[in-house]
Tab-separated table of C-alpha atoms and ligand atoms in Angstrom:
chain	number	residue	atom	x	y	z
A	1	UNK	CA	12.314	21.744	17.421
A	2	UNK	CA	10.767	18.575	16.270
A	3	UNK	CA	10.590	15.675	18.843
A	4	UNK	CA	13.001	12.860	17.804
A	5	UNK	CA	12.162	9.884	15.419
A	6	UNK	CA	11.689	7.592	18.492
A	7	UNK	CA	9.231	9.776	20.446
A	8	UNK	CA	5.449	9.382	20.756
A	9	UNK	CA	3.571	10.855	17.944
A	10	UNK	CA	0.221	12.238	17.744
A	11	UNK	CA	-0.438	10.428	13.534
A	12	UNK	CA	-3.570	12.815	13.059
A	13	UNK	CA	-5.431	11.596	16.420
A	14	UNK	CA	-4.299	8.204	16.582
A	15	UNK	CA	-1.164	8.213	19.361
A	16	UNK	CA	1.745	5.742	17.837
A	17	UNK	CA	4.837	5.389	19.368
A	18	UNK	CA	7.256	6.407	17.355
A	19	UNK	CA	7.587	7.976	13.497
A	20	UNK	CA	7.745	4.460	12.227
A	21	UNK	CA	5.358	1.884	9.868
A	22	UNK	CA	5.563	-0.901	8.018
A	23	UNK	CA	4.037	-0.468	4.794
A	24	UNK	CA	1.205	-3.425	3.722
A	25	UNK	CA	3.176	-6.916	2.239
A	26	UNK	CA	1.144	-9.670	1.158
A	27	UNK	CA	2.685	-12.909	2.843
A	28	UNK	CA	1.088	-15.464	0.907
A	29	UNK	CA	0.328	-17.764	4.448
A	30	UNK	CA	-3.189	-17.439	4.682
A	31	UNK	CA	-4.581	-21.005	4.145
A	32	UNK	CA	-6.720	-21.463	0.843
A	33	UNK	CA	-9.738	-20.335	2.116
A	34	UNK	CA	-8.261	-17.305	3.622
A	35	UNK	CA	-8.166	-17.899	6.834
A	36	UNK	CA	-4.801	-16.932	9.119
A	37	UNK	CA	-2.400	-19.712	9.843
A	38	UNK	CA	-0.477	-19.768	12.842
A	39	UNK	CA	2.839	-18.834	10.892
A	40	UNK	CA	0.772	-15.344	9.562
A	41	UNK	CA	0.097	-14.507	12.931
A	42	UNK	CA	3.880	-14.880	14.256
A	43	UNK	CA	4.982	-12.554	11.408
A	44	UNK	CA	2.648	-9.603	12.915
A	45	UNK	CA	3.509	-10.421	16.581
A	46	UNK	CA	7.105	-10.165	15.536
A	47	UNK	CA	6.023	-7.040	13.853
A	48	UNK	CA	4.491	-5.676	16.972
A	49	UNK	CA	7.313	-7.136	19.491
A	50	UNK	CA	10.130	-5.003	16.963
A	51	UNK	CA	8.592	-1.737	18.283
A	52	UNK	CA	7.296	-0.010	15.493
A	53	UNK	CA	4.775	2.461	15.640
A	54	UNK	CA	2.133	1.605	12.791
A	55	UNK	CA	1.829	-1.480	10.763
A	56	UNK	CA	-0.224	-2.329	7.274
A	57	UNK	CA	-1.583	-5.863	7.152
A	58	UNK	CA	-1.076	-6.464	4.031
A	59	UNK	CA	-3.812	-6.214	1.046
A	60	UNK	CA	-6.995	-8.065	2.166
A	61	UNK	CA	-9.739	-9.025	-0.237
A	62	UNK	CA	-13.190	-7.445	-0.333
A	63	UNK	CA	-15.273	-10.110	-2.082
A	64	UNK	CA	-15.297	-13.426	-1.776
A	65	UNK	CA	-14.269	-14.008	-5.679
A	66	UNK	CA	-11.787	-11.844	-6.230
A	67	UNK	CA	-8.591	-13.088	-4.916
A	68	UNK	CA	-5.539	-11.733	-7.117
A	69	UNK	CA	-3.045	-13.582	-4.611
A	70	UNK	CA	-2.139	-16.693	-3.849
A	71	UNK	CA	-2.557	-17.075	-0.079
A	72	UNK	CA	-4.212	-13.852	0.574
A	73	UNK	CA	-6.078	-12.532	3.359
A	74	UNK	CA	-10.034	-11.328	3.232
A	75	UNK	CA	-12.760	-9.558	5.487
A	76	UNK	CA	-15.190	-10.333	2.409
A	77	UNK	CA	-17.331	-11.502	4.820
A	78	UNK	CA	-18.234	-11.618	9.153
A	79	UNK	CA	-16.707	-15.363	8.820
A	80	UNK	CA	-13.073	-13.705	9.156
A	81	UNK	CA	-13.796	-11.428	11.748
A	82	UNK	CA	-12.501	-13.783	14.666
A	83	UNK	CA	-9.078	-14.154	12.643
A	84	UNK	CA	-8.497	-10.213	12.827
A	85	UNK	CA	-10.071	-9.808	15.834
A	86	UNK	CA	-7.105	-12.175	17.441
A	87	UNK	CA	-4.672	-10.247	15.314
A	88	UNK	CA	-6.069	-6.758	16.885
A	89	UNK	CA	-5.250	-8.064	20.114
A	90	UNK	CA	-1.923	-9.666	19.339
A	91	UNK	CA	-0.666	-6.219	17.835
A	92	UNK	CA	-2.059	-4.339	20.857
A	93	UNK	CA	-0.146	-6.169	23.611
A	94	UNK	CA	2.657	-4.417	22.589
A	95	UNK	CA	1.175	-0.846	21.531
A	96	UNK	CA	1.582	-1.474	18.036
A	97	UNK	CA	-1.684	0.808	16.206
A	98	UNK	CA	-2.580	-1.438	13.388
A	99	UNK	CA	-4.329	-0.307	10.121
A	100	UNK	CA	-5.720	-3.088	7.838
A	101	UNK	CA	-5.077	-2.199	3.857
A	102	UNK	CA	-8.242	-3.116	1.734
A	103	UNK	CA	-7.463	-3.956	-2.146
A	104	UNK	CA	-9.579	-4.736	-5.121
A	105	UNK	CA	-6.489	-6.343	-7.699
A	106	UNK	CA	-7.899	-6.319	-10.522
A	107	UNK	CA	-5.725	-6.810	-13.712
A	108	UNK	CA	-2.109	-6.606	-11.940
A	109	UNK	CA	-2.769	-10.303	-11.859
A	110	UNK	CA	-1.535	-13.668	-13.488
A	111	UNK	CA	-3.041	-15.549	-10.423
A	112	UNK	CA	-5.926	-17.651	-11.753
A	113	UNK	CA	-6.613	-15.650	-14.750
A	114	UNK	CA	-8.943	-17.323	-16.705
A	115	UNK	CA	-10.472	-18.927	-13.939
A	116	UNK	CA	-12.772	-15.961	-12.888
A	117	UNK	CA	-14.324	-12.920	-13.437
A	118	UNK	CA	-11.380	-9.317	-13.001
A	119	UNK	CA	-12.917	-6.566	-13.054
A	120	UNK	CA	-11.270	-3.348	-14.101
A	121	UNK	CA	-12.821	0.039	-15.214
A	122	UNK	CA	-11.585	-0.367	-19.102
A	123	UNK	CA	-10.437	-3.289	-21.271
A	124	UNK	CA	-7.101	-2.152	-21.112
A	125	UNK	CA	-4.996	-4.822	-20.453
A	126	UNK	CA	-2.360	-3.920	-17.612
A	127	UNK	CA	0.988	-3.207	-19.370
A	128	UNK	CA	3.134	-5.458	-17.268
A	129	UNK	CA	0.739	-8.793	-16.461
A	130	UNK	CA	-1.236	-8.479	-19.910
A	131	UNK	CA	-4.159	-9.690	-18.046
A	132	UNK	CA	-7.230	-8.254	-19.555
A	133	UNK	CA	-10.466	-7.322	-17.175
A	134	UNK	CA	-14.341	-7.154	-17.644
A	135	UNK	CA	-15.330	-3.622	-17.731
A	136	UNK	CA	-17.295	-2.500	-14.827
A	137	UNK	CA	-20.795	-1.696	-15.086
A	138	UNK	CA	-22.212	1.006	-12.911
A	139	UNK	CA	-23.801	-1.836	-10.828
A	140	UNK	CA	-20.976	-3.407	-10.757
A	141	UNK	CA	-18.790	-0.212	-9.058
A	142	UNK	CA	-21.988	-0.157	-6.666
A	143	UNK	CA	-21.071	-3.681	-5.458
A	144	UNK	CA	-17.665	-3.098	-5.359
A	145	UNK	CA	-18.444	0.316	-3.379
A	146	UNK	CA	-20.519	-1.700	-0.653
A	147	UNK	CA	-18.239	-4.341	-0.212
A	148	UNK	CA	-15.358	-1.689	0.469
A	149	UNK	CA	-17.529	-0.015	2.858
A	150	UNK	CA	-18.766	-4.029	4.634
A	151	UNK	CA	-15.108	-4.579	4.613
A	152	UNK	CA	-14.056	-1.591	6.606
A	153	UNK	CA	-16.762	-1.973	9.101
A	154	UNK	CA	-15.429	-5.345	9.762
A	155	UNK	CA	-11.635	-3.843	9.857
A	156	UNK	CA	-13.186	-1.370	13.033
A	157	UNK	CA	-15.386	-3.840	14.288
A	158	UNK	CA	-12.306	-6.186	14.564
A	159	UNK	CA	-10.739	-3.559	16.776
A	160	UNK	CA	-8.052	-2.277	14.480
A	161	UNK	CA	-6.868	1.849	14.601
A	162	UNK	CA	-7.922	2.378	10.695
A	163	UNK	CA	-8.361	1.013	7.671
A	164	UNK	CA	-6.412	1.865	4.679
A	165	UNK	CA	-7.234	1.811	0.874
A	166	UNK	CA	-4.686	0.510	-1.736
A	167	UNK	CA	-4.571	2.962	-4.640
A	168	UNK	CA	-1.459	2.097	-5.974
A	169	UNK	CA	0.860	-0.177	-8.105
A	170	UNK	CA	-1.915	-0.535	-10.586
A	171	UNK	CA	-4.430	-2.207	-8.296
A	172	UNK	CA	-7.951	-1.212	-9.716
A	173	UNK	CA	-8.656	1.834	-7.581
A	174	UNK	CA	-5.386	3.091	-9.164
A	175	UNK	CA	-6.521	2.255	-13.042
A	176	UNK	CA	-9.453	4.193	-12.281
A	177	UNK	CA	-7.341	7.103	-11.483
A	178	UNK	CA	-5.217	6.952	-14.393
A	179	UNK	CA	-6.029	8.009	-18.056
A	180	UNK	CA	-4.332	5.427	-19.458
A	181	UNK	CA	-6.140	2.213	-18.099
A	182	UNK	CA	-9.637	4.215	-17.678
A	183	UNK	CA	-11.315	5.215	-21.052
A	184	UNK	CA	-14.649	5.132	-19.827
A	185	UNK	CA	-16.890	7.917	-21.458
A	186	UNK	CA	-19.547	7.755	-18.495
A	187	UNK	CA	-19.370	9.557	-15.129
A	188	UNK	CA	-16.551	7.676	-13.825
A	189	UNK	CA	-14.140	8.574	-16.858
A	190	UNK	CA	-12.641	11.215	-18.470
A	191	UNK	CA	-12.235	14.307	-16.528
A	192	UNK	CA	-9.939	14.061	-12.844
A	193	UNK	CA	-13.240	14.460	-10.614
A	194	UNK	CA	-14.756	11.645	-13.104
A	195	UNK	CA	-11.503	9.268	-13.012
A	196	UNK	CA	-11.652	9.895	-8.927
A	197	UNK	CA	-15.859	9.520	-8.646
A	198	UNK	CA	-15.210	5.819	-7.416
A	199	UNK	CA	-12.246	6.345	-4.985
A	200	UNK	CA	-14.758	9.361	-3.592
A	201	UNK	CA	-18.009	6.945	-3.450
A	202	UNK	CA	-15.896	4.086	-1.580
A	203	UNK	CA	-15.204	6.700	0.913
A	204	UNK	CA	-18.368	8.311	1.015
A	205	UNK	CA	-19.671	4.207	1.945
A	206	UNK	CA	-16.857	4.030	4.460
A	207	UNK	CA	-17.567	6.999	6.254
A	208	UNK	CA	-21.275	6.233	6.652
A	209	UNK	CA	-20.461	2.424	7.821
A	210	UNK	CA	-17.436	3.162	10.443
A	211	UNK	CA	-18.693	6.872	11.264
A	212	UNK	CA	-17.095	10.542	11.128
A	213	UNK	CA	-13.954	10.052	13.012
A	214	UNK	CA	-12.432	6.564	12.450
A	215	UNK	CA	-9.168	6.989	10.164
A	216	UNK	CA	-9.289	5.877	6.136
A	217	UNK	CA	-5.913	6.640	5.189
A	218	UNK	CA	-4.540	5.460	1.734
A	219	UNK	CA	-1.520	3.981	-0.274
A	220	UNK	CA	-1.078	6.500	-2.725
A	221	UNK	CA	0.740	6.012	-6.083
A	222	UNK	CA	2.473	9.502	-6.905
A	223	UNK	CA	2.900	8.694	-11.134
A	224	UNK	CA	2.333	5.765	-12.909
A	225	UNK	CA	5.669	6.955	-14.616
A	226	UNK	CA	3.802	6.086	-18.013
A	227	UNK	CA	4.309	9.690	-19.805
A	228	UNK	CA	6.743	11.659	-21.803
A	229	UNK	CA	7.863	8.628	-23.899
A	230	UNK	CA	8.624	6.032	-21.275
A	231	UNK	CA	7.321	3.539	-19.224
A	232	UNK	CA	8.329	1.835	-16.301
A	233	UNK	CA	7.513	-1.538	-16.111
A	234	UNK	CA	6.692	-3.501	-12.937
A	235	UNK	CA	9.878	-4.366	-12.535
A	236	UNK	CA	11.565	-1.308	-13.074
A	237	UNK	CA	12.732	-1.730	-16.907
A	238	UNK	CA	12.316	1.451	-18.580
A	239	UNK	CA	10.559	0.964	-22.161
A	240	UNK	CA	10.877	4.134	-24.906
A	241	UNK	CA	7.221	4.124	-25.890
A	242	UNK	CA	6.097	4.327	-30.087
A	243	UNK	CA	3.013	5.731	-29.027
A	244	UNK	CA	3.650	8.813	-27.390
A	245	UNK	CA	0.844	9.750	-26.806
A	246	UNK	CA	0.673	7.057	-23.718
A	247	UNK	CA	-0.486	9.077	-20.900
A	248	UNK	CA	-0.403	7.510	-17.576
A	249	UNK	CA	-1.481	9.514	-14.019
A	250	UNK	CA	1.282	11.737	-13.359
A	251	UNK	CA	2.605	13.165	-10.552
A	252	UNK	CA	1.308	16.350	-10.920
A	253	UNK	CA	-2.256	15.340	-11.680
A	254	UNK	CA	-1.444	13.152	-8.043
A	255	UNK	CA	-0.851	15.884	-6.230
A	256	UNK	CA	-4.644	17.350	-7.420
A	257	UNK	CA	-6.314	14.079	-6.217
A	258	UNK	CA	-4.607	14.001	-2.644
A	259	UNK	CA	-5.599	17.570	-2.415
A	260	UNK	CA	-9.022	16.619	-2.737
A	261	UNK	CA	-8.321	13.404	-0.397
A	262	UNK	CA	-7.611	15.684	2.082
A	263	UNK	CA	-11.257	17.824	1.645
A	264	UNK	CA	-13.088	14.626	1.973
A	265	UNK	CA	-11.339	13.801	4.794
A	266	UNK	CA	-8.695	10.991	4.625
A	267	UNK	CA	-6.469	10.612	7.693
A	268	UNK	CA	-3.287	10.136	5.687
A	269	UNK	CA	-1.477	9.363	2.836
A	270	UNK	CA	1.667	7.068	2.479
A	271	UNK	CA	2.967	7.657	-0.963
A	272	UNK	CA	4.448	5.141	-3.178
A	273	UNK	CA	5.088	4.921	-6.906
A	274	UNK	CA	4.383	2.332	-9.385
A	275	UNK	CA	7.222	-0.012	-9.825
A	276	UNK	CA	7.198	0.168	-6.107
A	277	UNK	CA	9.843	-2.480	-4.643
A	278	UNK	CA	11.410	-2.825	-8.556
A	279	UNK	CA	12.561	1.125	-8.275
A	280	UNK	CA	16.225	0.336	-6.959
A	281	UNK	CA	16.869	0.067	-10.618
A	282	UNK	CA	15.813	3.520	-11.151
A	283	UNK	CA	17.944	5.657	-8.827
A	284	UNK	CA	19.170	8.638	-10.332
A	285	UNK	CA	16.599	8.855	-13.020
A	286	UNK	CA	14.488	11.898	-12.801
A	287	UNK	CA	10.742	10.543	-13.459
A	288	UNK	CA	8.033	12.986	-13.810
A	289	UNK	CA	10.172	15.888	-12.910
A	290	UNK	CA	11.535	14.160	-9.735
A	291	UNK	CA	14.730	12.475	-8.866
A	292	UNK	CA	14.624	8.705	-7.605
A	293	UNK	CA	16.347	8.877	-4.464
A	294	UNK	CA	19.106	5.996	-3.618
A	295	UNK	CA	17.643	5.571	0.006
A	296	UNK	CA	13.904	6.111	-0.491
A	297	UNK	CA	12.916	6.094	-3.773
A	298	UNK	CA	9.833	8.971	-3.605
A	299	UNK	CA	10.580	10.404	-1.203
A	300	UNK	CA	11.152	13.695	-3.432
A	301	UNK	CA	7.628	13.211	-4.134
A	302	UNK	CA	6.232	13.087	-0.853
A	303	UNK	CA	8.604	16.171	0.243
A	304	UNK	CA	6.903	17.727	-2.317
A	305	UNK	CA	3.132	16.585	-1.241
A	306	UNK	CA	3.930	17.387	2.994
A	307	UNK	CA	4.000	20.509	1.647
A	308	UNK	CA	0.678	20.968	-0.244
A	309	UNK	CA	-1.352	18.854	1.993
A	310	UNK	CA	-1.970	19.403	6.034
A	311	UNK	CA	-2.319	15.481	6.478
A	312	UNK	CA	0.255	13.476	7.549
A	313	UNK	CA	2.026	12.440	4.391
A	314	UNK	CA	4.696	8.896	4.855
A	315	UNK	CA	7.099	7.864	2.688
A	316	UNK	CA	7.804	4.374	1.582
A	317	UNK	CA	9.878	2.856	-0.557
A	318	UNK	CA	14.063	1.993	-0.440
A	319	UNK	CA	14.484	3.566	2.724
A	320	UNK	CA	17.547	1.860	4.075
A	321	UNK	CA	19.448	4.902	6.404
A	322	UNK	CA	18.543	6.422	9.687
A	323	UNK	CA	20.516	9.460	8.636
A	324	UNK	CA	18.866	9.815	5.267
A	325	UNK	CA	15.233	9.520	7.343
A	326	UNK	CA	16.913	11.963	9.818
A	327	UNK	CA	18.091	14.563	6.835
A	328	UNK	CA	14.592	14.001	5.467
A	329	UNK	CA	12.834	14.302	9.514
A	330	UNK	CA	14.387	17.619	9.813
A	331	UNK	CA	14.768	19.023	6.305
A	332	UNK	CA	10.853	18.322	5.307
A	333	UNK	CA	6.869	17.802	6.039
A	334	UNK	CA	7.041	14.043	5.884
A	335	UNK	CA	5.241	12.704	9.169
A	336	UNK	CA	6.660	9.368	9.086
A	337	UNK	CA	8.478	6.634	7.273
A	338	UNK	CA	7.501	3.265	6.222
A	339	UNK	CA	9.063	0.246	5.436
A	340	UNK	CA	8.609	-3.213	3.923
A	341	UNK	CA	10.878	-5.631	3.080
A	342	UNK	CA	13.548	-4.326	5.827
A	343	UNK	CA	11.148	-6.146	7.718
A	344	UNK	CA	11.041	-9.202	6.182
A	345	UNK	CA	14.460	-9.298	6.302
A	346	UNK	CA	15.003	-8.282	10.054
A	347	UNK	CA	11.381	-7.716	11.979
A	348	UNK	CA	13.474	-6.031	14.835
A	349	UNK	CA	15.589	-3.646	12.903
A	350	UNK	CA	14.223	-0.733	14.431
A	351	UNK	CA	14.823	-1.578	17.491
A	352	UNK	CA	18.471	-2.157	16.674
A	353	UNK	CA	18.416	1.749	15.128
A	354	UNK	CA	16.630	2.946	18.344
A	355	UNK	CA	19.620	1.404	20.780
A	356	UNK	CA	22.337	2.758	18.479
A	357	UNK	CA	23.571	-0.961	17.959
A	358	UNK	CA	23.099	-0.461	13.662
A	359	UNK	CA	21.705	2.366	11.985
A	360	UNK	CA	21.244	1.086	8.405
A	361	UNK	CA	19.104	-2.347	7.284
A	362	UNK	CA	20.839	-5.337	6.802
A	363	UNK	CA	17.767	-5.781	3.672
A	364	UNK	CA	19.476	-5.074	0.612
A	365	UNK	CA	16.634	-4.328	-1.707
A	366	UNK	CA	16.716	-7.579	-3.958
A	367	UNK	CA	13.087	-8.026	-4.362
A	368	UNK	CA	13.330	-11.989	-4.052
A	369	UNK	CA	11.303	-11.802	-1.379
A	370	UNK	CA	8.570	-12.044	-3.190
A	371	UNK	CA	8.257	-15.492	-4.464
A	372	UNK	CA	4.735	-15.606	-5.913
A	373	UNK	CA	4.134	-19.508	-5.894
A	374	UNK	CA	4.862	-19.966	-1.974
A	375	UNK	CA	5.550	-17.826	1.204
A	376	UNK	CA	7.214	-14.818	1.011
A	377	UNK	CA	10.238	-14.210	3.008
A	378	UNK	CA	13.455	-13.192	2.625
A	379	UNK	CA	15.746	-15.805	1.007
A	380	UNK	CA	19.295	-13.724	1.575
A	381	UNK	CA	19.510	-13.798	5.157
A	382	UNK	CA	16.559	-15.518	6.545
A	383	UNK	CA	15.041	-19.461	6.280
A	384	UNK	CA	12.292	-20.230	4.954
A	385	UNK	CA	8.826	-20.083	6.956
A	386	UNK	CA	7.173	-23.746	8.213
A	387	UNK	CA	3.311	-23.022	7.177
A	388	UNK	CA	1.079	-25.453	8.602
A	389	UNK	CA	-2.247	-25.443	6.455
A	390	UNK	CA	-1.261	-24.551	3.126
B	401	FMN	C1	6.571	-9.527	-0.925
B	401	FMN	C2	5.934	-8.184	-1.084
B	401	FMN	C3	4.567	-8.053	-0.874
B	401	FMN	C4	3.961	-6.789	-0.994
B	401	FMN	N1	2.626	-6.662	-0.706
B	401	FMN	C5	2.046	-5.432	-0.738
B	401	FMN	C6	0.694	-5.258	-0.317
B	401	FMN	O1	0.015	-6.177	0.131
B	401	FMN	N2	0.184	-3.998	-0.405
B	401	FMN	C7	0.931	-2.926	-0.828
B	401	FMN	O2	0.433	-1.808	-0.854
B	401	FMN	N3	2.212	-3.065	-1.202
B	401	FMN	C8	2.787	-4.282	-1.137
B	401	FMN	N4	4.122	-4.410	-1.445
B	401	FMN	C9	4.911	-3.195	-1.691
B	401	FMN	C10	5.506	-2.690	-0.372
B	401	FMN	O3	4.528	-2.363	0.587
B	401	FMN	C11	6.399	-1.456	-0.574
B	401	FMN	O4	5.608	-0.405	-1.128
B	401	FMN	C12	7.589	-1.740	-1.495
B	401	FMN	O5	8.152	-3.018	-1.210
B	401	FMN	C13	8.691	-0.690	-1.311
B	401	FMN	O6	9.088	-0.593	0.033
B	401	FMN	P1	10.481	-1.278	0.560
B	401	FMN	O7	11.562	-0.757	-0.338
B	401	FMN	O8	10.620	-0.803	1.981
B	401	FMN	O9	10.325	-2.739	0.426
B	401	FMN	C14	4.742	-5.659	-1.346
B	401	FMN	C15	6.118	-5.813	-1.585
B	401	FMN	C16	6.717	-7.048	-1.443
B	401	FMN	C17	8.197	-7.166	-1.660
């Protein structure tokens, strides 16, 4: 008999307090230089205060020049260390573990385009922004590699529980996964252990800067859903394809690489899809041999992966019911459950499921949350954020 939902968990050595995360949302309220404002930091205490077990902060730059979002976070250098230091001890005044996600954006951009260098492993513009990158040269993956690792030494050095890479929604580390936006004919192209030989050498740099046993999970994407004919668009509009021959990654060449995440030793994987939040408009289609579940979109897909990998393996992505998580708890390998604009929308929702008082999210999936050109928040049910500094 498993222990409930609520009950202290043992996430692959790190002790969390329930089978609970929020997955990794950009806020846009870092101020311009990407330092935390005072509003950033009330959205994680209320985070922490909510009682769940795990939380993402949200996609933090590695360099310096790279910033693919308005208002975004960055450990690109030691300057930003006393910001997430103060957020390591904010989140663990209330025993919230805290991972910090890492991203390179790369071409799923329209933020400053034009203004500075992207670079992406092809010159393959990305299907939904059109933005078109610089392909990489092997020095500059060896940059990018360092800075990863410098990153990630900052994220433990801060005091966080983990660090976690973003290798989904067709951030770089994802193109260079998928056959469709990596053509490269040198070692980091063409076969799967080529396409993965740069997801594999940013570990490799992690685990020599933070050391054998500090967790690197990852945000996994299970398909690009760009095969068979069709592709799904960032925001969920499926296009019949002329060409096609279009071959995105697909789930089952996925379920290879997180086999092999596992034998280099990632902590965990919390599996998303591209399309991510835009899937609602999916539900009921079967993508890539898998059905897109009405309260949590992959989780078919993760089901499937808890059972091919012994890491913990969390679902994100529409989850709206306690009794569909339950169903799912009991029924499959899925370690935990993860969750992000239910929090936007209510930070203590949890809390509300754990005392019985509701046992669904009052979030109703609309996406315009994201706002792009100021703060995110949730514009149904909640008012907008005051953010000194920006
Ligand atoms: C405003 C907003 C910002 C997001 N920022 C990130 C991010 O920084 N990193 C990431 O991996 N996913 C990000 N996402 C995707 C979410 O983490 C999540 O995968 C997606 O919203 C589906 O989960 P949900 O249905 O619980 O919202 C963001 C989504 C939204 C709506």
């Amino acid at each position: 008999m498993k222990r409930g939902l609520f009950e202290p968990y043992d996430f692959n050595g790190v002790k969390v307090k329930n089978r609970f995360m929020r997955s990794a949302v950009w806020m846009n309220m870092a101020d311009r230089s990407g330092h935390f404002t005072e509003a950033l930091y009330g959205i994680y205490e209320a985070l922490a205060r909510g009682g769940v077990g795990v939380v993402n902060v949200e996609v933090t730059g590695i360099v310096r020049e790279e910033q693919c979002l308005p208002g975004q976070t960055t450990l690109c250098s030691d300057e930003f260390l006393p910001d997430f230091e103060r957020l390591a001890g904010i989140m663990h005044q209330y025993g919230c573990k805290t991972f910090v996600q890492l991203g390179y954006g790369g071409t799923r951009t329209d933020y400053r385009v034009g203004e500075r260098v992207i670079l992406a492993p092809s010159d393959i513009p990305e299907i939904s922004t059109g933005t078109k990158g610089t392909p990489m040269t092997v020095s500059d993956i060896h940059y990018l590699t360092e800075s990863y690792a410098k990153a990630a030494g900052r994220v433990k050095k801060a005091g966080f529980d983990g660090v976690q890479l973003h290798c989904a929604h067709n951030y770089m580390m994802n193109q260079f996964l998928s056959p469709y936006y990596n053509n490269r004919t040198d070692a980091y192209g063409g076969s799967t252990e080529n396409r993965m030989r740069f997801l594999a050498e940013v570990y490799q740099a992690i685990r020599e800067e933070v050391g054998d046993s500090y967790p690197v999970s990852i945000k996994m994407t299970a398909s690009d859903f760009m095969s068979g004919g069709i592709f799904v668009s960032g925001t969920g509009e499926v296009v019949e394809l002329d060409d096609l021959s279009m071959t995105g990654l697909t789930f089952e060449e996925s379920l290879k690489i997180c086999k092999k995440l596992e034998e280099l030793g990632f902590h965990s994987i919390e599996l998303s899809g591209n399309c991510h939040s835009a899937a609602r408009k999916l539900v009921g289609r079967v993508l890539d041999g898998y059905e897109i579940k009405e309260h949590g979109y992959f989780s078919e897909y993760a089901r499937v992966l808890a059972d091919e990998v012994h890491i913990p393996v969390i679902t994100v992505g529409g989850l709206d019911s306690l009794a569909y998580i339950e169903e799912l708890y009991e029924k499959t390998n899925i370690a935990m459950f993860s969750f992000a604009r239910p929090f936007l929308c209510e930070p203590d929702f949890l809390e509300k499921w754990r005392q019985g008082i509701s046992s669904t999210t009052t979030c109703v999936h609309c996406a315009m949350c994201r706002k792009d050109k100021e703060v995110n928040y949730c514009t149904a049910f909640r008012e907008k954020p005051a953010v000194a500094g920006r």
